[in-house]
Structure formats: C-alpha cells, structure tokens
PDB file of C-alpha atoms in Angstrom:
ATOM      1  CA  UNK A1047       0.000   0.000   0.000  1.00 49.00           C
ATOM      2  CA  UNK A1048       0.908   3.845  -0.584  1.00 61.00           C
ATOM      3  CA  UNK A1049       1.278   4.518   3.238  1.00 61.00           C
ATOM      4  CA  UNK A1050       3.566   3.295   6.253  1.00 65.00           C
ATOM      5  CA  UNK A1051       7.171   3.184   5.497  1.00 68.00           C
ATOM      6  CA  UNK A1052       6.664   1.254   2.637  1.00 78.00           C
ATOM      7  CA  UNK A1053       6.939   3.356  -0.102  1.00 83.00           C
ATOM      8  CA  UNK A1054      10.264   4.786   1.235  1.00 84.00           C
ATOM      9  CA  UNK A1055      11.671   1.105   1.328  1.00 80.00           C
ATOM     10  CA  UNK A1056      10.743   0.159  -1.885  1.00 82.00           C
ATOM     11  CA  UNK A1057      12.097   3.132  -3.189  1.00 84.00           C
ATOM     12  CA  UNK A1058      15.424   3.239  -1.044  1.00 83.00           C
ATOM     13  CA  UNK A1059      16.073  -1.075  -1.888  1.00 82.00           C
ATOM     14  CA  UNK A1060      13.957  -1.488  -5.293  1.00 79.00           C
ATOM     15  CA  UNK A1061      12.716  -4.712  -3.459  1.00 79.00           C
ATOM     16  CA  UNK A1062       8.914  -4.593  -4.753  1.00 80.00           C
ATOM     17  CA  UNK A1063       6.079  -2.465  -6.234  1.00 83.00           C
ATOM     18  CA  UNK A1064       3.528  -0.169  -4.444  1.00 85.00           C
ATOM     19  CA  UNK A1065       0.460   0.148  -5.603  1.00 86.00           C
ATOM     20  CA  UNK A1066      -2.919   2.008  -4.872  1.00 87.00           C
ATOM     21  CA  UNK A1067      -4.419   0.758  -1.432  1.00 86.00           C
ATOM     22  CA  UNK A1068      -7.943  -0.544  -1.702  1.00 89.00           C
ATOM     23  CA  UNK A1069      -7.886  -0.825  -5.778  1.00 91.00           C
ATOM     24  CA  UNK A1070      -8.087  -4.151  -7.596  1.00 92.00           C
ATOM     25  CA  UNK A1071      -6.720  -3.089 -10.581  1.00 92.00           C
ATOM     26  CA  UNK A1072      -3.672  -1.347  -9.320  1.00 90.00           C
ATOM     27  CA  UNK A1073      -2.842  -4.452  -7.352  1.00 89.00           C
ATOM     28  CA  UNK A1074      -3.631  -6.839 -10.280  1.00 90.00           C
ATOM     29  CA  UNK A1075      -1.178  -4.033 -12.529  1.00 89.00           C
ATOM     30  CA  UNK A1076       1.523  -4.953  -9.781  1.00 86.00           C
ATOM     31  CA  UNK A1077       1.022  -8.098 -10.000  1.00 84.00           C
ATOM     32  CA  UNK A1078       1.585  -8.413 -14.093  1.00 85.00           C
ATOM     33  CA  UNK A1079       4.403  -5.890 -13.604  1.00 81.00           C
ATOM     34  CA  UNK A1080       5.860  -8.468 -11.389  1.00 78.00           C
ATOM     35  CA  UNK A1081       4.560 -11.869 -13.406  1.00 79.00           C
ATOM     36  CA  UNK A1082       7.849 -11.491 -15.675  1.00 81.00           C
ATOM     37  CA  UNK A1083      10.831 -13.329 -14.163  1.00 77.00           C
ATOM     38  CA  UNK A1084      13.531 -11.439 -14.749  1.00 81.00           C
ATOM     39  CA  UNK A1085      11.122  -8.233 -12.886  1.00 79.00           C
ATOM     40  CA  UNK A1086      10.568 -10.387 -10.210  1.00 81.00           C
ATOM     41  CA  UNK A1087      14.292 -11.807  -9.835  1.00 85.00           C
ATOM     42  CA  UNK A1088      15.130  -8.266  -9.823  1.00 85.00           C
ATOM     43  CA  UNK A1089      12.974  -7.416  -6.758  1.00 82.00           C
ATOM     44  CA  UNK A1090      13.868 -10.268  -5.161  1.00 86.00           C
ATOM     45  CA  UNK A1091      17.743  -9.839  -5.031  1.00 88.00           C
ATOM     46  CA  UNK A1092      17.369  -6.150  -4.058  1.00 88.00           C
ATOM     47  CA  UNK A1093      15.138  -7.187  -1.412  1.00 86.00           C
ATOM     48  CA  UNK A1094      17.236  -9.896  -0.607  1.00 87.00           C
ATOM     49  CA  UNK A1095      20.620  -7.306  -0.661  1.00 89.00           C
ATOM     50  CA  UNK A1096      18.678  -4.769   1.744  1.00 85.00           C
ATOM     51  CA  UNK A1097      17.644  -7.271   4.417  1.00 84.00           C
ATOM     52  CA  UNK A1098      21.710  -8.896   4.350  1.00 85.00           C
ATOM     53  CA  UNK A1099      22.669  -5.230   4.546  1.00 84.00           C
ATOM     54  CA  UNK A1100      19.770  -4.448   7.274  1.00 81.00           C
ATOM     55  CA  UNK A1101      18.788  -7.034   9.571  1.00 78.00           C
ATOM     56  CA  UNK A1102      22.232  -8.966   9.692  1.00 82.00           C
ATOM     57  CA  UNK A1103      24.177 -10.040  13.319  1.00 86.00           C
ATOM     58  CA  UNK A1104      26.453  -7.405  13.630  1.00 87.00           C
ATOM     59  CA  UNK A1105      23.987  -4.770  12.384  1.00 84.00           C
ATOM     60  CA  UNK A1106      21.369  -5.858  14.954  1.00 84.00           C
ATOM     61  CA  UNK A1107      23.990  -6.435  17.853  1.00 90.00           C
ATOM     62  CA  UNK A1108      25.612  -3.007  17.118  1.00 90.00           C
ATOM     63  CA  UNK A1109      22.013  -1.516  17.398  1.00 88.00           C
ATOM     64  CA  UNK A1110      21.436  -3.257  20.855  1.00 90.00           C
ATOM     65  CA  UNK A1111      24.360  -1.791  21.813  1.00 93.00           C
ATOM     66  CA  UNK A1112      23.830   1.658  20.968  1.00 94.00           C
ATOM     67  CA  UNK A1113      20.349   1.224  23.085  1.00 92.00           C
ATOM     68  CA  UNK A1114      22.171  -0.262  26.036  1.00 92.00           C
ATOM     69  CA  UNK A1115      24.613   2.375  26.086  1.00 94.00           C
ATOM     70  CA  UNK A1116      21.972   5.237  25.482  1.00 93.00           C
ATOM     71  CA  UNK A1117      20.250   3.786  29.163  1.00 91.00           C
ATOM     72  CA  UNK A1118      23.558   4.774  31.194  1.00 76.00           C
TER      73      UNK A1118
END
C-alpha cells in the first residue's frame, strides 16, 4: 500500500512495487508488472541485498548496543 514506510523502502532497496491501497486493478497491474521473471528476480535480489545489509548479526547487535549504552 501507498502509506507506512513502505513506499520509502521500496524506493530506497527497489525490493517490490507499491500500488494504490484498496484498488483491484492497481494491485492486479503490480502483480503483471511483477509476473515477468527477470522483474521479479530483480525485486527479489534487491530485497534480498537490503535485508543482508539491514537485519544482519552485527547490524542488529551493534544496534542493541547503541540502546544499552543510550540507558547509562
């Protein structure tokens, strides 16, 4: 959908499409934009490369960190 932080991810990693919240036809446009494999291998490695990037160990432990050290 067009609201949350969505848009901003798929715009910052490539990793998907957004389409018009509540409408049929955009989502069934998404979905054809995504029906050819080589779009949808696409927005699978990006998403893939931002969530290796993201959401690895050291990312989340250095984040912890950060949060422990912000309490005192």
């Amino acid at each position: 959908p067009e609201d949350a932080s969505f848009p901003e991810m798929i715009a910052e990693t490539g990793a998907g499409v957004i389409c018009e919240k509540g409408s049929a036809e955009a989502l069934a446009k998404a979905i054809g934009y995504l029906f050819p494999i080589a779009a949808l291998a696409k927005c699978a490695e990006a998403g893939r490369t931002a969530v290796e990037a993201t959401f690895n160990i050291q990312q989340m432990a250095e984040a912890y960190l950060e949060r422990l050290a912000k309490l005192g």
